[in-house]
JSON list of C-alpha atoms in Angstrom, two decimals:
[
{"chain": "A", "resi": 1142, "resn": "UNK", "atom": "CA", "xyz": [-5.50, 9.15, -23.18]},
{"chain": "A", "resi": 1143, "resn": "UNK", "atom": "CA", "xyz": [-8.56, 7.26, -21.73]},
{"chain": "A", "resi": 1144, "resn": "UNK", "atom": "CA", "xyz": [-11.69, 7.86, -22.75]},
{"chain": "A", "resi": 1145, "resn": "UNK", "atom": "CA", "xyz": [-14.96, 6.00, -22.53]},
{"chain": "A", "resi": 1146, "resn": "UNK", "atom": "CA", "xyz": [-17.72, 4.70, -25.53]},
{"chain": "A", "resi": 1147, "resn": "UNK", "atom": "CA", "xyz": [-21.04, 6.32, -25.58]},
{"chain": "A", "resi": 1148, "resn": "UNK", "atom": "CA", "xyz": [-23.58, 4.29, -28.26]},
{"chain": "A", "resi": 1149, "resn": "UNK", "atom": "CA", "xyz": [-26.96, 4.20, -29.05]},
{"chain": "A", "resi": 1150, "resn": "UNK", "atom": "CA", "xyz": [-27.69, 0.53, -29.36]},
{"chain": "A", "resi": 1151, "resn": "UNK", "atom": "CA", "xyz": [-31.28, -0.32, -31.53]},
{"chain": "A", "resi": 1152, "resn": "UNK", "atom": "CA", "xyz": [-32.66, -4.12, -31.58]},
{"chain": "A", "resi": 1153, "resn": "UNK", "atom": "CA", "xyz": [-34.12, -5.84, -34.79]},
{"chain": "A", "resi": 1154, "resn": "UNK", "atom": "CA", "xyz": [-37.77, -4.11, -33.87]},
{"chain": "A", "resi": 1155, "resn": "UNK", "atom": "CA", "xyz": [-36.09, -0.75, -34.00]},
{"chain": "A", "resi": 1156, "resn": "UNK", "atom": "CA", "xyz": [-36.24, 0.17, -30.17]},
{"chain": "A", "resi": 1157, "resn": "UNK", "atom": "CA", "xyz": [-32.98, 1.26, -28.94]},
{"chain": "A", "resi": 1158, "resn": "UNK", "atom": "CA", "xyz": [-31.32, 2.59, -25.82]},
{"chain": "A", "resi": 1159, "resn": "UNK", "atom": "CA", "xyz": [-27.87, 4.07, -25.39]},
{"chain": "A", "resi": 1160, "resn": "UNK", "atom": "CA", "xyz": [-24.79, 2.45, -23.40]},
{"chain": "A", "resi": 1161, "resn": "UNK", "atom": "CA", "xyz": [-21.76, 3.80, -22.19]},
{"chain": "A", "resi": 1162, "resn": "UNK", "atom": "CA", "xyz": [-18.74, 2.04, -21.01]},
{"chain": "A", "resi": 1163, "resn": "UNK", "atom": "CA", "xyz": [-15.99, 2.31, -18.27]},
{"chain": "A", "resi": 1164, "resn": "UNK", "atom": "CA", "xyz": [-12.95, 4.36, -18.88]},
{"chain": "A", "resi": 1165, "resn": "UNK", "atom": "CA", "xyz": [-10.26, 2.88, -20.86]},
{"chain": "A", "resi": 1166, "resn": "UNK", "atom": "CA", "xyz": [-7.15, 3.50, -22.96]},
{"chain": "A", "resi": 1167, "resn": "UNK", "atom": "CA", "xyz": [-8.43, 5.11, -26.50]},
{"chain": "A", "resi": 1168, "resn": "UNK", "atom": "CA", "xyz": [-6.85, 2.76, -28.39]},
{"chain": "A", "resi": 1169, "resn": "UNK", "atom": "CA", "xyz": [-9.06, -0.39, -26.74]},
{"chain": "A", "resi": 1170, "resn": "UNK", "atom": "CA", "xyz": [-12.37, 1.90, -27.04]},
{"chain": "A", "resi": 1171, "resn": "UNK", "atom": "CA", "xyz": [-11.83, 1.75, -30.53]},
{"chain": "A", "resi": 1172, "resn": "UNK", "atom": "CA", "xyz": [-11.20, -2.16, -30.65]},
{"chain": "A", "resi": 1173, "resn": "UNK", "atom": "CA", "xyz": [-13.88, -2.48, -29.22]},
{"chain": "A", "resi": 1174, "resn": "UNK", "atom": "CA", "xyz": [-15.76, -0.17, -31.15]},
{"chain": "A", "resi": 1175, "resn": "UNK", "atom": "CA", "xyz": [-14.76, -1.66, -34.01]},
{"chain": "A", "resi": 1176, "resn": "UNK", "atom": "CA", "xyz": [-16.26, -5.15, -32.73]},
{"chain": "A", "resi": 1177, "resn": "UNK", "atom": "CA", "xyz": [-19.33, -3.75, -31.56]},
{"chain": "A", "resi": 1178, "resn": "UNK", "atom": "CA", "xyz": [-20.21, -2.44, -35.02]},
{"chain": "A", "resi": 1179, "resn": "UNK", "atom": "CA", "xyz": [-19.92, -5.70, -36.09]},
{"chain": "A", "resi": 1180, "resn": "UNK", "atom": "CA", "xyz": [-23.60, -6.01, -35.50]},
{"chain": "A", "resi": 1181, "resn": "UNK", "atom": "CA", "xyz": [-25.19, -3.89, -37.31]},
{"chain": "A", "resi": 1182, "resn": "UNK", "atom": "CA", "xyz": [-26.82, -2.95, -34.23]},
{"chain": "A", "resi": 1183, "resn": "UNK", "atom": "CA", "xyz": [-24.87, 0.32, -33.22]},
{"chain": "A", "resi": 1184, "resn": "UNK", "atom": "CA", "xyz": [-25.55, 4.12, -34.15]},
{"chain": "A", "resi": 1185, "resn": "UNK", "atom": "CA", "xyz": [-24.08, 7.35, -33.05]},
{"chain": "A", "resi": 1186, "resn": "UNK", "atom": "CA", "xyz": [-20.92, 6.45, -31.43]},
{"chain": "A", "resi": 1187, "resn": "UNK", "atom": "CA", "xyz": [-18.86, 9.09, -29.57]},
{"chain": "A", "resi": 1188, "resn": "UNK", "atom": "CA", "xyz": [-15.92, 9.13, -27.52]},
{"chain": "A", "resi": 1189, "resn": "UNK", "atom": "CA", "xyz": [-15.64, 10.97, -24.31]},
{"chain": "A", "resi": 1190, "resn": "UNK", "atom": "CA", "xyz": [-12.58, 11.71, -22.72]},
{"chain": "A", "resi": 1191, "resn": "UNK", "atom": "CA", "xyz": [-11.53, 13.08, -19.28]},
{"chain": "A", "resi": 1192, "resn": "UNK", "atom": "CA", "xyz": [-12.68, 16.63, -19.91]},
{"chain": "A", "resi": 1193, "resn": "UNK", "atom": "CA", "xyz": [-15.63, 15.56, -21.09]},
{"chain": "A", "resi": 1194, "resn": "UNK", "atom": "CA", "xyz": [-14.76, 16.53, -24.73]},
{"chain": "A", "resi": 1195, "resn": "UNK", "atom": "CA", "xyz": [-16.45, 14.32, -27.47]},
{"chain": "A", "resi": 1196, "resn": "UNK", "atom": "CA", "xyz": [-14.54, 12.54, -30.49]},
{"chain": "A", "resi": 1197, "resn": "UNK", "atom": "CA", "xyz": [-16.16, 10.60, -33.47]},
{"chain": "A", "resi": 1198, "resn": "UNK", "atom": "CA", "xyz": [-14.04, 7.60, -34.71]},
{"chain": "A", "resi": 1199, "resn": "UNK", "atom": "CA", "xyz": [-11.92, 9.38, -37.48]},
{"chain": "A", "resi": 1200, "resn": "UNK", "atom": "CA", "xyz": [-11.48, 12.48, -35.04]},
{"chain": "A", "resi": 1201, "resn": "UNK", "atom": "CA", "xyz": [-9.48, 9.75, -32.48]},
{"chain": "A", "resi": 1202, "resn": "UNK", "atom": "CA", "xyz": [-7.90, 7.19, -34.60]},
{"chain": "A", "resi": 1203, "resn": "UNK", "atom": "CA", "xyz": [-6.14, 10.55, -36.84]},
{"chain": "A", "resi": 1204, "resn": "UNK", "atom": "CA", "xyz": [-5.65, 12.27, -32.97]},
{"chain": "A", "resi": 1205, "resn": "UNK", "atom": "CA", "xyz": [-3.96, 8.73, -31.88]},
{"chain": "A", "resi": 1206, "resn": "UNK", "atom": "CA", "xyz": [-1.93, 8.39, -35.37]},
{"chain": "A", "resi": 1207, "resn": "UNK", "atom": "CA", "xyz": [-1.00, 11.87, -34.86]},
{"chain": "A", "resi": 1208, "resn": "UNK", "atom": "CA", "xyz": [0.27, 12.12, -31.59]},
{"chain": "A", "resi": 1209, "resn": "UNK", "atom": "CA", "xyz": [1.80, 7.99, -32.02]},
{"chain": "A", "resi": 1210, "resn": "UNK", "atom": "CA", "xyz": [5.64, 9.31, -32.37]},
{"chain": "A", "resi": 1211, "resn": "UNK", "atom": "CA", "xyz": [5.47, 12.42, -30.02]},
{"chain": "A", "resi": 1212, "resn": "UNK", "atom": "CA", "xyz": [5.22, 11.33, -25.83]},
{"chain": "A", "resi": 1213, "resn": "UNK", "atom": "CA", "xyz": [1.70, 10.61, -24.96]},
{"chain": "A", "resi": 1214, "resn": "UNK", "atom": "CA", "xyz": [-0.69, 8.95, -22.62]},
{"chain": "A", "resi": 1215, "resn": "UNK", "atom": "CA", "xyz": [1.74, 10.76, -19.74]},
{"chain": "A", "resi": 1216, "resn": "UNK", "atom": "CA", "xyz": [1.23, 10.34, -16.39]},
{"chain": "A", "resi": 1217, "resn": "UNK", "atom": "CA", "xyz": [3.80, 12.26, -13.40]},
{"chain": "A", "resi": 1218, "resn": "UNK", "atom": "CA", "xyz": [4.38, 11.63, -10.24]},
{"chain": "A", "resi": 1219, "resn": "UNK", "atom": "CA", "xyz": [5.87, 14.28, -8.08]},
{"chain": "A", "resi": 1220, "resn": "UNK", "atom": "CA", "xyz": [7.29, 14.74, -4.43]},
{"chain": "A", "resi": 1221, "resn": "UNK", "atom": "CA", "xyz": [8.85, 17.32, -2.50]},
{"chain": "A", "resi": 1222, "resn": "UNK", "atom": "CA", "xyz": [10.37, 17.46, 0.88]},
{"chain": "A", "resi": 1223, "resn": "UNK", "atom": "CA", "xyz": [11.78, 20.48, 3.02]},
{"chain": "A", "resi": 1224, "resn": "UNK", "atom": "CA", "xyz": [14.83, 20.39, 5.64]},
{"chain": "A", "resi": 1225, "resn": "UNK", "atom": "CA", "xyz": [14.18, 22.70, 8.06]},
{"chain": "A", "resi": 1226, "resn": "UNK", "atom": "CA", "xyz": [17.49, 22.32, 10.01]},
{"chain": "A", "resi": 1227, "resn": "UNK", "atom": "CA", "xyz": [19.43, 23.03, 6.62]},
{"chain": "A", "resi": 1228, "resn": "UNK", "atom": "CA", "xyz": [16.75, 25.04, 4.45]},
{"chain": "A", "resi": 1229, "resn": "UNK", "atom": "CA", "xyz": [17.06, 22.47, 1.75]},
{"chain": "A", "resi": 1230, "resn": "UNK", "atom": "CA", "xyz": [14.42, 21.33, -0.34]},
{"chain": "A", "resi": 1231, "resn": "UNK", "atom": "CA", "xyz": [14.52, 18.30, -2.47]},
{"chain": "A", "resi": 1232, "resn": "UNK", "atom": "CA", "xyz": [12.30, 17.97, -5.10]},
{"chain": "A", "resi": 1233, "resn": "UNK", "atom": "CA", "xyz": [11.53, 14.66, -7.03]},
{"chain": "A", "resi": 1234, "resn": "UNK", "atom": "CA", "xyz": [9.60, 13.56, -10.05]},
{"chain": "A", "resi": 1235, "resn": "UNK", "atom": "CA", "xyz": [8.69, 10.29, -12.24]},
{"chain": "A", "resi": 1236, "resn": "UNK", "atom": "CA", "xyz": [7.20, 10.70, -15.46]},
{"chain": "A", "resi": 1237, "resn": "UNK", "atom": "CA", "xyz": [5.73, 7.86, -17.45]},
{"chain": "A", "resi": 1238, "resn": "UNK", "atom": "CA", "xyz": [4.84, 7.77, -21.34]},
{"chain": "A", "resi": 1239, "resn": "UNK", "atom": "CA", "xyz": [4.43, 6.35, -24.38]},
{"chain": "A", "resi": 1240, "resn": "UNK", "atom": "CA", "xyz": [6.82, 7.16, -27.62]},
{"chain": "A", "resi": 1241, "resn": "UNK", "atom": "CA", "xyz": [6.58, 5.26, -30.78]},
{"chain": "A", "resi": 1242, "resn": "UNK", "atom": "CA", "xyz": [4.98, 1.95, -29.20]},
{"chain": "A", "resi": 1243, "resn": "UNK", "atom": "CA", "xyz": [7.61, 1.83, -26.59]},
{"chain": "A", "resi": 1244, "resn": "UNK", "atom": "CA", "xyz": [6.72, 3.15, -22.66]},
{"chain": "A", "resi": 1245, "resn": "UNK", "atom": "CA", "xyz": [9.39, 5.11, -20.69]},
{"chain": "A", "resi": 1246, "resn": "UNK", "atom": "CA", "xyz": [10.10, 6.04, -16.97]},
{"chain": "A", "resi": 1247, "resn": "UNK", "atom": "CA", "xyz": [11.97, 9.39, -16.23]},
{"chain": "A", "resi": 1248, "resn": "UNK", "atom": "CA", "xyz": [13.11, 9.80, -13.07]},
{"chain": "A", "resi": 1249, "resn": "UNK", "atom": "CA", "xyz": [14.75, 13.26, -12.10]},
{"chain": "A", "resi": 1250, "resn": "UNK", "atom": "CA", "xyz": [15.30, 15.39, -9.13]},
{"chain": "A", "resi": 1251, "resn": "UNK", "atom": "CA", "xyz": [16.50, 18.56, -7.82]},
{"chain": "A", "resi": 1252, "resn": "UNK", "atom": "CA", "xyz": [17.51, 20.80, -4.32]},
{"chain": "A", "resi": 1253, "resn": "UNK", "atom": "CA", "xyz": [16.76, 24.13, -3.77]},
{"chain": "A", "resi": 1254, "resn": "UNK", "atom": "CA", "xyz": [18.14, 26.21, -1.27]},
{"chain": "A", "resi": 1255, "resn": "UNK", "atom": "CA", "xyz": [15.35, 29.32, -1.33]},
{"chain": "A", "resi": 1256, "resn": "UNK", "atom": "CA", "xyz": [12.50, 27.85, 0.12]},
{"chain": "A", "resi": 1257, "resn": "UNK", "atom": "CA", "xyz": [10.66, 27.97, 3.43]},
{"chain": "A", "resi": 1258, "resn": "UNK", "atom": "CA", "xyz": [8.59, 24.96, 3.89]},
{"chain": "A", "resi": 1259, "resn": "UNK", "atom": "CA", "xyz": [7.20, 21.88, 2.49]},
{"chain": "A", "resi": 1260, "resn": "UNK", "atom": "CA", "xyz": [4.29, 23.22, 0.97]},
{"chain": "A", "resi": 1261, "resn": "UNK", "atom": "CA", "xyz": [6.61, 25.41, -1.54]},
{"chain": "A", "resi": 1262, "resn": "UNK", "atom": "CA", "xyz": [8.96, 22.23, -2.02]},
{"chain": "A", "resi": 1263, "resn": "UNK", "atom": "CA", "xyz": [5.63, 20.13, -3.56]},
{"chain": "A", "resi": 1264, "resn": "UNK", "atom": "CA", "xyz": [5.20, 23.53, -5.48]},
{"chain": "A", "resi": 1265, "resn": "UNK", "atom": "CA", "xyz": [8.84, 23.20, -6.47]},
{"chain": "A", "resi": 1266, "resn": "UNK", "atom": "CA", "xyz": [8.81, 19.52, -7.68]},
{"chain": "A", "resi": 1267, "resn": "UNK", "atom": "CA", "xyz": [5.41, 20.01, -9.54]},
{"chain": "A", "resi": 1268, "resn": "UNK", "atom": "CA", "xyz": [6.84, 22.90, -11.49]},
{"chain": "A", "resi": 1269, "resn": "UNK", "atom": "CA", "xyz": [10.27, 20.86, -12.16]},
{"chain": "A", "resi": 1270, "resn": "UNK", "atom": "CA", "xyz": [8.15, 17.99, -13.61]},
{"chain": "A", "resi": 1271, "resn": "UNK", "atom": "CA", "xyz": [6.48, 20.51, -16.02]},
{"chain": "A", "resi": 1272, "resn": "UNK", "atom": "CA", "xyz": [9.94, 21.58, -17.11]},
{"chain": "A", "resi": 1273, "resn": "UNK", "atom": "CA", "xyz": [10.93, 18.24, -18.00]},
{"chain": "A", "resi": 1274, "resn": "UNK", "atom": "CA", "xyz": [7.52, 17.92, -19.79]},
{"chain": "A", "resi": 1275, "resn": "UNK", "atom": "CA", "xyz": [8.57, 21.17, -21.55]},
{"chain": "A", "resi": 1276, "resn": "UNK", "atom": "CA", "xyz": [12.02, 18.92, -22.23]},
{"chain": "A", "resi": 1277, "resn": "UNK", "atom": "CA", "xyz": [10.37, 16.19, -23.41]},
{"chain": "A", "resi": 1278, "resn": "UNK", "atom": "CA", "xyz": [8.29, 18.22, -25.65]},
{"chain": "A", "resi": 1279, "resn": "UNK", "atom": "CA", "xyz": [5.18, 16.95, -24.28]},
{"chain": "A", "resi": 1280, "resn": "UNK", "atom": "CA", "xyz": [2.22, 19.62, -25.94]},
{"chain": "A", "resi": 1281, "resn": "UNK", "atom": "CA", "xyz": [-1.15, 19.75, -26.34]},
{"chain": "A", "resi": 1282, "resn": "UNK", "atom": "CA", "xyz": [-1.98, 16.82, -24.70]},
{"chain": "A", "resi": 1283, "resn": "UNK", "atom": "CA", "xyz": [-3.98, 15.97, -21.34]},
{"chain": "A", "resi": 1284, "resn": "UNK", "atom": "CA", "xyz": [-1.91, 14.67, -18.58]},
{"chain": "A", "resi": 1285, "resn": "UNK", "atom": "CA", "xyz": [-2.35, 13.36, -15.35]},
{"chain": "A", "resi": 1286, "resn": "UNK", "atom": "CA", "xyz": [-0.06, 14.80, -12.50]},
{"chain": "A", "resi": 1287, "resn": "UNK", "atom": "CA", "xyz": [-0.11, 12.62, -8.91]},
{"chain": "A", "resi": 1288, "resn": "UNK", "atom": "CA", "xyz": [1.10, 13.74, -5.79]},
{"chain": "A", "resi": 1289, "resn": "UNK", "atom": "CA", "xyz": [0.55, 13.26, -1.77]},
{"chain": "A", "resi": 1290, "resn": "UNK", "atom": "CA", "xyz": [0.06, 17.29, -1.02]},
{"chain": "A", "resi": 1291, "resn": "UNK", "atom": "CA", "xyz": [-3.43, 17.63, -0.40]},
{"chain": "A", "resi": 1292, "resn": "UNK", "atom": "CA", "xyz": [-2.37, 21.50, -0.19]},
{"chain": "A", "resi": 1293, "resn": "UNK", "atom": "CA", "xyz": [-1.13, 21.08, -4.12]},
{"chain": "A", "resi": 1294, "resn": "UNK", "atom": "CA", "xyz": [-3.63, 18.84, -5.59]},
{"chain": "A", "resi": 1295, "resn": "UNK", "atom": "CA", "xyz": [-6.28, 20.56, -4.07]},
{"chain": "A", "resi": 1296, "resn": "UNK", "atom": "CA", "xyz": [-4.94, 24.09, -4.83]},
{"chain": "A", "resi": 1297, "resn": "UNK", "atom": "CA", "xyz": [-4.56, 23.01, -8.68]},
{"chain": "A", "resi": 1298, "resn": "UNK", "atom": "CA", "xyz": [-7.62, 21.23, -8.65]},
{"chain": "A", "resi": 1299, "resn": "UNK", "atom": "CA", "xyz": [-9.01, 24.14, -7.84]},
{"chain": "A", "resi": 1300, "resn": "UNK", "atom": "CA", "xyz": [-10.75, 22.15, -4.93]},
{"chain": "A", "resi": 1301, "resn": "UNK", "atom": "CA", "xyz": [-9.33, 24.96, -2.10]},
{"chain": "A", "resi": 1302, "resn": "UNK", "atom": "CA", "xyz": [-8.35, 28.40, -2.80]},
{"chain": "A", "resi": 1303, "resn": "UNK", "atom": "CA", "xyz": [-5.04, 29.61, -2.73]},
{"chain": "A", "resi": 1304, "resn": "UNK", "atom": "CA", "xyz": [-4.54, 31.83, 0.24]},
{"chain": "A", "resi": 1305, "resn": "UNK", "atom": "CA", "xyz": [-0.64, 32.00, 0.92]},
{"chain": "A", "resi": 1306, "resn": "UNK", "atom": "CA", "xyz": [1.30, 34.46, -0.79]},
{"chain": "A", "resi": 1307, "resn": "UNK", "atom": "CA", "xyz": [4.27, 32.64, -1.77]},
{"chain": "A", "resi": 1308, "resn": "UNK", "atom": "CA", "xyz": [1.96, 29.82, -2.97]},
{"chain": "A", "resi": 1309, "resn": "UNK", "atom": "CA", "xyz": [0.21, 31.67, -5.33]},
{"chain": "A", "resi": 1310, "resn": "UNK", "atom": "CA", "xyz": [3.31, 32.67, -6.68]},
{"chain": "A", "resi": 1311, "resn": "UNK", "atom": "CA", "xyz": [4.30, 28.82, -7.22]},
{"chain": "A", "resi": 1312, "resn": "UNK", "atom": "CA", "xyz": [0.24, 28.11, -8.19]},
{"chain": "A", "resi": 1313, "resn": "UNK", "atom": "CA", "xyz": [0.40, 31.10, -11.03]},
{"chain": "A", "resi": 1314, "resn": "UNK", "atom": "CA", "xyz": [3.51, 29.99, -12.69]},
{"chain": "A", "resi": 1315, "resn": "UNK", "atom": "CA", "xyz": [2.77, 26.30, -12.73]},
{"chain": "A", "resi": 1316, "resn": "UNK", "atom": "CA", "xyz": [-0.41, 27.36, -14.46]},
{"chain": "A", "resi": 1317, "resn": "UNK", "atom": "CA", "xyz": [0.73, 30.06, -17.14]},
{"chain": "A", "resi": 1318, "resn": "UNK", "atom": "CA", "xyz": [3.75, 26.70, -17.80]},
{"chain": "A", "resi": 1319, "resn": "UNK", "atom": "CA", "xyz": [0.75, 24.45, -18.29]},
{"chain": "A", "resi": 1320, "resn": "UNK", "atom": "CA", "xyz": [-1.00, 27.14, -20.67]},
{"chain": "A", "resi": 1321, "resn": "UNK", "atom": "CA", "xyz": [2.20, 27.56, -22.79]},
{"chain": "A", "resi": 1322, "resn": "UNK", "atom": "CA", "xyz": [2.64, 23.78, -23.32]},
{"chain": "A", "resi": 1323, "resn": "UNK", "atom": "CA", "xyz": [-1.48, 23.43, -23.75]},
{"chain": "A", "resi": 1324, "resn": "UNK", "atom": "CA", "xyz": [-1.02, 20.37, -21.43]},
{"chain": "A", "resi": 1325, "resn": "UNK", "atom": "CA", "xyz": [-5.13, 19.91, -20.53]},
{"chain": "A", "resi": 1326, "resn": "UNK", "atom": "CA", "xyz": [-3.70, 18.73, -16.53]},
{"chain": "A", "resi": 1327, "resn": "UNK", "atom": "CA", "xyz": [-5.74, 16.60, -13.80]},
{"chain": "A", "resi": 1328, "resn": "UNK", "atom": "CA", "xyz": [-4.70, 16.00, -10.80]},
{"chain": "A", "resi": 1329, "resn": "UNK", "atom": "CA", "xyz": [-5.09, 13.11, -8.72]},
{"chain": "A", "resi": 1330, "resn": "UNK", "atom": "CA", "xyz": [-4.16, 12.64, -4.50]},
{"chain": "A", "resi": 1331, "resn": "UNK", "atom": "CA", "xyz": [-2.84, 9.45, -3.29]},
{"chain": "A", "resi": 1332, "resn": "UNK", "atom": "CA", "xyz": [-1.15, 8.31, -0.44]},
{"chain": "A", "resi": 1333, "resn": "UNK", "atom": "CA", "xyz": [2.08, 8.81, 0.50]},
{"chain": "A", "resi": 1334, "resn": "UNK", "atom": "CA", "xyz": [2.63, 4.74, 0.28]},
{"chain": "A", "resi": 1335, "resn": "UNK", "atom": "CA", "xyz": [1.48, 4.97, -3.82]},
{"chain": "A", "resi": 1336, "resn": "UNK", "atom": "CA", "xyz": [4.12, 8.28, -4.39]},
{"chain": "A", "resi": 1337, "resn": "UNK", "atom": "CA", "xyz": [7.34, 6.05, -3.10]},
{"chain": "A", "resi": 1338, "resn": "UNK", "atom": "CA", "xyz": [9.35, 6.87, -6.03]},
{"chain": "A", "resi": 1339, "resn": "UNK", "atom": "CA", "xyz": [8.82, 10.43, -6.19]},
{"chain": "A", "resi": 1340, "resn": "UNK", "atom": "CA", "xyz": [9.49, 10.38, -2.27]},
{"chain": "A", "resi": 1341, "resn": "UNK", "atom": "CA", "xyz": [12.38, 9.03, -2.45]},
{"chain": "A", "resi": 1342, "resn": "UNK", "atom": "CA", "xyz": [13.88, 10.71, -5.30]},
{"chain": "A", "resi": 1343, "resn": "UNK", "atom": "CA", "xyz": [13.26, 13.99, -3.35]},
{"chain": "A", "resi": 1344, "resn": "UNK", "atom": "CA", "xyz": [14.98, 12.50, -0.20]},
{"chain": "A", "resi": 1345, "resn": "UNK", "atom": "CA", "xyz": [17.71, 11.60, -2.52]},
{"chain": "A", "resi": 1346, "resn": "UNK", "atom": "CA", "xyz": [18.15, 14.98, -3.57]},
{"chain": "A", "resi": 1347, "resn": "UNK", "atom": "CA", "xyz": [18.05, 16.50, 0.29]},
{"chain": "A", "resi": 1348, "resn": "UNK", "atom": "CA", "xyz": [21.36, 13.98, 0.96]},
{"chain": "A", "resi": 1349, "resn": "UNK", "atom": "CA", "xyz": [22.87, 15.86, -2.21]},
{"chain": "A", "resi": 1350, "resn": "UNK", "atom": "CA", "xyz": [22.38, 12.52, -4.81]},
{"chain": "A", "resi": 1351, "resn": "UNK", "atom": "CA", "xyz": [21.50, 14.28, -8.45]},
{"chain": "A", "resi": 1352, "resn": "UNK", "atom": "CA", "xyz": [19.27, 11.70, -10.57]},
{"chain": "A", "resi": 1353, "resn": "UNK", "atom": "CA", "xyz": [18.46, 12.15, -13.92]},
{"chain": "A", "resi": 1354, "resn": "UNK", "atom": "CA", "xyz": [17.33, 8.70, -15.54]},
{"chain": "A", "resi": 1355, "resn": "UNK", "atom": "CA", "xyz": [15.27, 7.58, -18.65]},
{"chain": "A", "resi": 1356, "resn": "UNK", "atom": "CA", "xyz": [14.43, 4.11, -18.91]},
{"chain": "A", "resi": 1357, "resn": "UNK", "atom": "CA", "xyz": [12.11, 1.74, -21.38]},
{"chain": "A", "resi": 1358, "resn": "UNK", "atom": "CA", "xyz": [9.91, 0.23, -19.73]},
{"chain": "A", "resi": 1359, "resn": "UNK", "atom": "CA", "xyz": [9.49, -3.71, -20.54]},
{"chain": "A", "resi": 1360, "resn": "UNK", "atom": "CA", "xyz": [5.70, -5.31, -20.84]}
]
């Protein structure tokens, strides 16, 4: 989880002013908090994270020792690609964490044979990642899902409304998924060059290659 450090900073006179950082990894905000209260100079600090929720010091180091064992600090990446010439649809997915100090890479995709364009095969591979979430028993926890579809990101995002039929469909069960796992999601739109590994796992999946991969990831 990222968050950044809001403080109120007073000098030896007793004026103060308040600070707040850039957004970093929790558990380097509270390094750094710790340093910074070294002083003597710092009062009311609060951590803010992504949805703008606030945490004193206790609340995030128990939240971090709590969560420290279970997947966290998950981020997804997710592709999906449509055939028409076949009526395939290959659906890919990366998912990166943290378990237990360690990081991890999943990599998993899927073809579906129901589908009737490439909007609805990004649907697809967004709703497959969220069932390997469910897998992974990732819960309660705010995660960041990445993807080229400016239809999906900005559909979830809530940035467009959903107009299609048959992607509202996709739209409502991604979101009741995401309510049942209490996974707090933002979404995030990059180009198609930063989503290669999703891509390709999807493409993969169109020429009939099944991948299903966990790996630890080395510093």
């Amino acid at each position: 989880m990222n968050v950044l450090i809001e403080w109120t900073y007073k000098s030896p006179k007793g004026s103060g002013t308040v600070f707040r950082s850039e957004e970093m990894p929790a558990e380097k905000a509270l390094l750094i908090v710790e340093d910074l209260e070294k002083t003597g100079r710092v009062k009311d600090v609060v951590f803010i994270d992504q949805f703008d929720t606030s945490w004193m010091v206790k609340e995030l180091k128990g939240y971090l020792k709590g969560i420290e064992t279970e997947p966290h600090n998950v981020k997804v990446y997710f592709d999906g690609g449509f055939d028409i010439a076949t009526s395939k649809a290959g659906l890919g997915c990366v998912i990166y964490y943290e378990q237990s100090g360690k990081s991890y890479r999943l990599r998993r995709n899927a073809v579906l044979t129901n589908l009737v364009s490439n909007n609805e095969a990004e649907y697809a591979a967004l709703h497959l990642a969220l069932l390997e979430l469910e897998l992974l028993e990732v819960h309660h926890l705010p995660v960041q899902f990445i993807g080229d579809s400016q239809v999906v990101i900005n559909h979830m995002s809530e940035e467009w409304p959903v107009i299609e039929k048959d992607l509202s469909v996709w739209a409502n069960k991604i979101d009741e998924k995401l309510k049942v796992l209490g996974i707090q999601a933002a979404y995030k739109l990059v180009p198609r060059k930063s989503n290669t590994e999703a891509d390709r796992l999807a493409t993969q999946a169109l020429n009939d290659i099944e991948i299903t991969a966990k790996s630890e990831q080395m510093g």
